[in-house]
PDB file of C-alpha atoms in Angstrom:
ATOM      1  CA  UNK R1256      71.763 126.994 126.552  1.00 57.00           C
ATOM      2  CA  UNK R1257      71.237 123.201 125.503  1.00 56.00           C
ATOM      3  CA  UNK R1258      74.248 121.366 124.898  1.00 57.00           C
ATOM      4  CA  UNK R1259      74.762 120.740 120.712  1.00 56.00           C
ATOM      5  CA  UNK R1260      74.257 117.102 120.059  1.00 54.00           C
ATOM      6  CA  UNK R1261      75.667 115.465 117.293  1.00 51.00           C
ATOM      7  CA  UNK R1262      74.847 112.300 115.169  1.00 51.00           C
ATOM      8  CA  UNK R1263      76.804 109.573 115.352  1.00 51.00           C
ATOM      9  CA  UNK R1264      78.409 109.668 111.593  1.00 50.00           C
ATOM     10  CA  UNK R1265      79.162 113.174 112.716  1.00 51.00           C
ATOM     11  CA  UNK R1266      80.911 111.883 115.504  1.00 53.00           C
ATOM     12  CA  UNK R1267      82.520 109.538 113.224  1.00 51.00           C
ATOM     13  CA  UNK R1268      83.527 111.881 110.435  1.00 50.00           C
ATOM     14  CA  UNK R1269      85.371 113.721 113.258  1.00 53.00           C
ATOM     15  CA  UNK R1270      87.389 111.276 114.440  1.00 52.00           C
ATOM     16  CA  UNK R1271      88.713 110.423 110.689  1.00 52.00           C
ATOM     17  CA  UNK R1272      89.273 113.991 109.558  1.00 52.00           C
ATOM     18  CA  UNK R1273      85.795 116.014 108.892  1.00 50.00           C
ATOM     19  CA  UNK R1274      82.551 115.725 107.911  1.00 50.00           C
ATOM     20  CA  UNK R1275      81.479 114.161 104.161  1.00 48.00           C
ATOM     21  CA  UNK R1276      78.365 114.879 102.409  1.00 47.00           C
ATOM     22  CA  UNK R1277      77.100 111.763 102.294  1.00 44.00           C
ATOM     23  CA  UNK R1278      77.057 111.345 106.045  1.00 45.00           C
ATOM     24  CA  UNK R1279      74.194 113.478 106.004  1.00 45.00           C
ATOM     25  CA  UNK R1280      72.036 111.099 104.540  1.00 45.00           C
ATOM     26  CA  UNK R1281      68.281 111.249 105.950  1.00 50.00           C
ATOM     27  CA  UNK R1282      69.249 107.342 106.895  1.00 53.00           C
ATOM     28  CA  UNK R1283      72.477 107.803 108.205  1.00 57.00           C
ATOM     29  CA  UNK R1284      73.930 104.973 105.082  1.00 58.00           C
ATOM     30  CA  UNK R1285      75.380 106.197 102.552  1.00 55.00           C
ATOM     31  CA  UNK R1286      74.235 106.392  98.930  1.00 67.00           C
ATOM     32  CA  UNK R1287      74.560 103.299  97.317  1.00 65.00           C
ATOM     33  CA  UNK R1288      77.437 104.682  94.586  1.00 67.00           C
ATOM     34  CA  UNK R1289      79.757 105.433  97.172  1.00 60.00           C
ATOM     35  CA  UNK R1290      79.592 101.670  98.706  1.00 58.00           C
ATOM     36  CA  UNK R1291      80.214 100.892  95.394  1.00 64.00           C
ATOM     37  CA  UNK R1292      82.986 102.854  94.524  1.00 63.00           C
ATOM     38  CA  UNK R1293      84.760 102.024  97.466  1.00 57.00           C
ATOM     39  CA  UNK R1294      84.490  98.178  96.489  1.00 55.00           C
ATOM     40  CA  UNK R1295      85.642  99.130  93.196  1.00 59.00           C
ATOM     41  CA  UNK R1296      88.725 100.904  94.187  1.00 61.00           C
ATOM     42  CA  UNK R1297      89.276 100.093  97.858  1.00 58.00           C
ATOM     43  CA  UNK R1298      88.354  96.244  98.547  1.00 56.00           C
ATOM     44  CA  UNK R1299      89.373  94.405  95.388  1.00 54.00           C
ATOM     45  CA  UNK R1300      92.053  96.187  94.581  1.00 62.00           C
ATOM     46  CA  UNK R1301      93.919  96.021  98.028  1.00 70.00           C
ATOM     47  CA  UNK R1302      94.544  92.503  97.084  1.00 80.00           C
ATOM     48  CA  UNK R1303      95.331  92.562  93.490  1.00 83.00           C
ATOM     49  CA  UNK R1304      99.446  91.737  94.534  1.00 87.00           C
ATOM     50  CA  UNK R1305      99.019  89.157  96.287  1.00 89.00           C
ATOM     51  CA  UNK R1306      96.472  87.587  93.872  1.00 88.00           C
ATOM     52  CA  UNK R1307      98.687  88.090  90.774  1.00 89.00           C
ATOM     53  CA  UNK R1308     101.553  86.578  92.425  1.00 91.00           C
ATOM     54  CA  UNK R1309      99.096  83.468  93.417  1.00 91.00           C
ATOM     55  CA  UNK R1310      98.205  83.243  89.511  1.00 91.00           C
ATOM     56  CA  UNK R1311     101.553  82.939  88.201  1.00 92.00           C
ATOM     57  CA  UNK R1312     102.631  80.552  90.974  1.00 92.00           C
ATOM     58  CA  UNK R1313     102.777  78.162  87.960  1.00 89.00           C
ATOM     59  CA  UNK R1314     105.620  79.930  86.583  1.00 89.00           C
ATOM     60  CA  UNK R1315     107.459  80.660  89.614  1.00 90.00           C
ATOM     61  CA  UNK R1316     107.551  77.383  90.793  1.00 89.00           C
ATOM     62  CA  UNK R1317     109.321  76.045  87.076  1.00 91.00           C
ATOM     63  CA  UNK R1318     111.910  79.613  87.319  1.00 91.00           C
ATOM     64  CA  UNK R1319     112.486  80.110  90.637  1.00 94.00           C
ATOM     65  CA  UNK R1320     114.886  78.155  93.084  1.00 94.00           C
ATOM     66  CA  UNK R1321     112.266  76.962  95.886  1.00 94.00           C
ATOM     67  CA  UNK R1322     110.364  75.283  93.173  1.00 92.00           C
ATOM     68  CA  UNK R1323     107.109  73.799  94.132  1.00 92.00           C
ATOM     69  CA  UNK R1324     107.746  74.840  97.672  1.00 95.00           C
ATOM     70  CA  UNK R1325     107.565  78.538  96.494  1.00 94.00           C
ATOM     71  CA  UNK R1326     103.543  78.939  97.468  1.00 94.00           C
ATOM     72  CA  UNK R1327     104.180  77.562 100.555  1.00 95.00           C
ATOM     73  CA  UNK R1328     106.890  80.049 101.541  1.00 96.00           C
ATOM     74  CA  UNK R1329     104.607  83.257  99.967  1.00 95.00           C
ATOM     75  CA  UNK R1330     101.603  81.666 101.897  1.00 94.00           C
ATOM     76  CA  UNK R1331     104.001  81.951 105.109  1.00 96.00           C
ATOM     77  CA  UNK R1332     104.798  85.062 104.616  1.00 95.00           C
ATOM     78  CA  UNK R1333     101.959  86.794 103.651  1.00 93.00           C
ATOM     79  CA  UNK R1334     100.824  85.017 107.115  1.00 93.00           C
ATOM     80  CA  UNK R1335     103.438  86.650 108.969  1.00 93.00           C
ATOM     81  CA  UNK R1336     102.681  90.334 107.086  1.00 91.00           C
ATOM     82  CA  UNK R1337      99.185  89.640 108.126  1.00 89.00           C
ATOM     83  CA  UNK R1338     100.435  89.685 112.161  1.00 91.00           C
ATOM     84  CA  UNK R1339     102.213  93.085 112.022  1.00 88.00           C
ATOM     85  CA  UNK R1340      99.293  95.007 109.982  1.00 85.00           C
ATOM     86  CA  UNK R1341      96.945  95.740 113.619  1.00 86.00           C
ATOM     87  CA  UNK R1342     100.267  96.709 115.621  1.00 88.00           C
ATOM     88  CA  UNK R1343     101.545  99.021 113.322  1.00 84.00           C
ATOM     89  CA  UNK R1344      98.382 100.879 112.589  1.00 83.00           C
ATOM     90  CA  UNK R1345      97.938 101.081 116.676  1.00 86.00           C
ATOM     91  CA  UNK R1346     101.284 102.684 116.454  1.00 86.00           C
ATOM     92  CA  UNK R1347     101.512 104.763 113.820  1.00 82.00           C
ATOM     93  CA  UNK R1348      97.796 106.152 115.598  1.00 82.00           C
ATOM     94  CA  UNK R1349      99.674 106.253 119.157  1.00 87.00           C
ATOM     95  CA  UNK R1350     103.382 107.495 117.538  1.00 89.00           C
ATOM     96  CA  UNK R1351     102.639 109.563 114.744  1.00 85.00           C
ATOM     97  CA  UNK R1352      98.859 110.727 115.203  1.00 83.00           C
ATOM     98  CA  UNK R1353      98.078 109.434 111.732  1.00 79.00           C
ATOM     99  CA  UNK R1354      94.277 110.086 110.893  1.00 78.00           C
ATOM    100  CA  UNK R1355      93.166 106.858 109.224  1.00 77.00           C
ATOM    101  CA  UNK R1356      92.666 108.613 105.772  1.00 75.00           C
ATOM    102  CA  UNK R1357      96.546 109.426 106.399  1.00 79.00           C
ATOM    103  CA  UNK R1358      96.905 105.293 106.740  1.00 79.00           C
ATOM    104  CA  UNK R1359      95.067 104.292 103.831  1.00 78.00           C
ATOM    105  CA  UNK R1360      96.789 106.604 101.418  1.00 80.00           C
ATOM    106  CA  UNK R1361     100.378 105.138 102.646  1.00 82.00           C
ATOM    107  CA  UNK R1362      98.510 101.489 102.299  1.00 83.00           C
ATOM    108  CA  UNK R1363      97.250 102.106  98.799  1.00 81.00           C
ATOM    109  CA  UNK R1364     100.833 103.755  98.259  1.00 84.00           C
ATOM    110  CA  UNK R1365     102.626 100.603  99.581  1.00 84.00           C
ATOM    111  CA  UNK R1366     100.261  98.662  97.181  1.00 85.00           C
ATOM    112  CA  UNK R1367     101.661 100.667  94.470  1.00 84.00           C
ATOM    113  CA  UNK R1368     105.352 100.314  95.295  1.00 87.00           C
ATOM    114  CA  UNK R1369     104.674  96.279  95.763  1.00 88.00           C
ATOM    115  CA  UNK R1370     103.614  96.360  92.315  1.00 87.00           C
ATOM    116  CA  UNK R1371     106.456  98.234  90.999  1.00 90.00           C
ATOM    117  CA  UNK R1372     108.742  95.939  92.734  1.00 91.00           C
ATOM    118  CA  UNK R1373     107.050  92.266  91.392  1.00 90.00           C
ATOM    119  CA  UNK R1374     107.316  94.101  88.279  1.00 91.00           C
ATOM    120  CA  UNK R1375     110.939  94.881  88.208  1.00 93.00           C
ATOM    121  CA  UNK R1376     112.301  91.838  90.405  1.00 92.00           C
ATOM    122  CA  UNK R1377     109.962  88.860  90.312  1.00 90.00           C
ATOM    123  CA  UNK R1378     113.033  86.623  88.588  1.00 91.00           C
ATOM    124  CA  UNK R1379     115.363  87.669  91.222  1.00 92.00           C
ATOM    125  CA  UNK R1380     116.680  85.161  93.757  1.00 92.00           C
ATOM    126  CA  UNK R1381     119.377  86.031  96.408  1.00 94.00           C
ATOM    127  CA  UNK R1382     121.276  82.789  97.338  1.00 93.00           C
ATOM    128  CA  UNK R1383     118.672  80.069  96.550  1.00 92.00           C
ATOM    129  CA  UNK R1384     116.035  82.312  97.521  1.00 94.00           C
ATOM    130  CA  UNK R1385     113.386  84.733  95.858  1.00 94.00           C
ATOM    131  CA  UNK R1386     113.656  87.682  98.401  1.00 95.00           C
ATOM    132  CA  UNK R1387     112.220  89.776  96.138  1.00 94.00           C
ATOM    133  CA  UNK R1388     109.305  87.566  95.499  1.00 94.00           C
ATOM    134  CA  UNK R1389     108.880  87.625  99.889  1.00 95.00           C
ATOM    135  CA  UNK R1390     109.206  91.471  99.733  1.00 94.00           C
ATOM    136  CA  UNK R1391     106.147  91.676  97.204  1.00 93.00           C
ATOM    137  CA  UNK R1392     104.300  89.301  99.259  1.00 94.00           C
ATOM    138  CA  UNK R1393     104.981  90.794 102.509  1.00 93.00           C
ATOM    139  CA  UNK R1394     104.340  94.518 101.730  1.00 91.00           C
ATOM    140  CA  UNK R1395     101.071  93.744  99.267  1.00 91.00           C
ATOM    141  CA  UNK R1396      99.723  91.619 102.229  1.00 90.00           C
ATOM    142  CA  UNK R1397     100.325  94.707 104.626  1.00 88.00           C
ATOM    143  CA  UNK R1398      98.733  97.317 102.306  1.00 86.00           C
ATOM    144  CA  UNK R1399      95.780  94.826 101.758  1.00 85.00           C
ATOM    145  CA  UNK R1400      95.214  94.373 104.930  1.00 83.00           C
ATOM    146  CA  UNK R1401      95.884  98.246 105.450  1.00 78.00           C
ATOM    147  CA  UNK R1402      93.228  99.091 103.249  1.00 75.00           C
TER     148      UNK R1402
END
């Protein structure tokens, strides 16, 4: 008997959890709706944290106690969130066998809880510093980068 040969986005849908039905496309591309739904609720949204926080940088830097040097210290670390994103996914792959469908739900998740968070603490400042303000920046730039 021949051996069964599979497509590549069969291949693909196996490594991530299973097959879709869109996979299956004569093509192999999906239909266009589901590129667009997952700009819709994946790509832009990943971000929307880090972007608020940008937009009211305004009134940060007037309530806050870093002042004007408050962008530069988000800026920093959402740089330094952005260095830990591609190690911990290798882990939690290695560590915890996570399939990546696992990964983006905790991403979107953390995106959530980020939000939550700048909601509750954003005027919060822990000796001269807004630690809650780094915590929102450091865990949205994760998930956005996560997702």
């Amino acid at each position: 008997a021949a051996p069964e040969t599979r497509a590549p986005a069969t291949e693909a849908a196996a490594a991530i959890g299973g097959p879709h039905e869109y996979q299956h496309e004569p093509h192999g591309r999906p239909e266009w709706h589901i590129d667009v739904l997952y700009v819709a609720s994946g790509l832009a949204v990943s971000w929307i944290v880090v972007d608020g926080v940008f937009a009211q940088i305004a009134t940060f830097d007037r309530t806050q106690p870093e002042g004007l040097a408050l962008a530069t210290y988000l800026g920093a670390v959402s740089a330094t969130a952005n260095t830990v994103v591609v190690p911990w996914f290798e882990w939690s792959q290695a560590t915890l066998g996570w399939p990546v469908r696992r990964w983006v739900l905790v991403m979107a998740w953390c995106q959530v809880g980020s939000c939550v968070l700048a909601a509750a603490t954003w005027y919060v400042s822990v000796g001269g510093y807004s630690v809650f303000l780094y915590a929102v920046m450091f865990l949205s730039s994760i998930a956005g980068n996560g997702q």
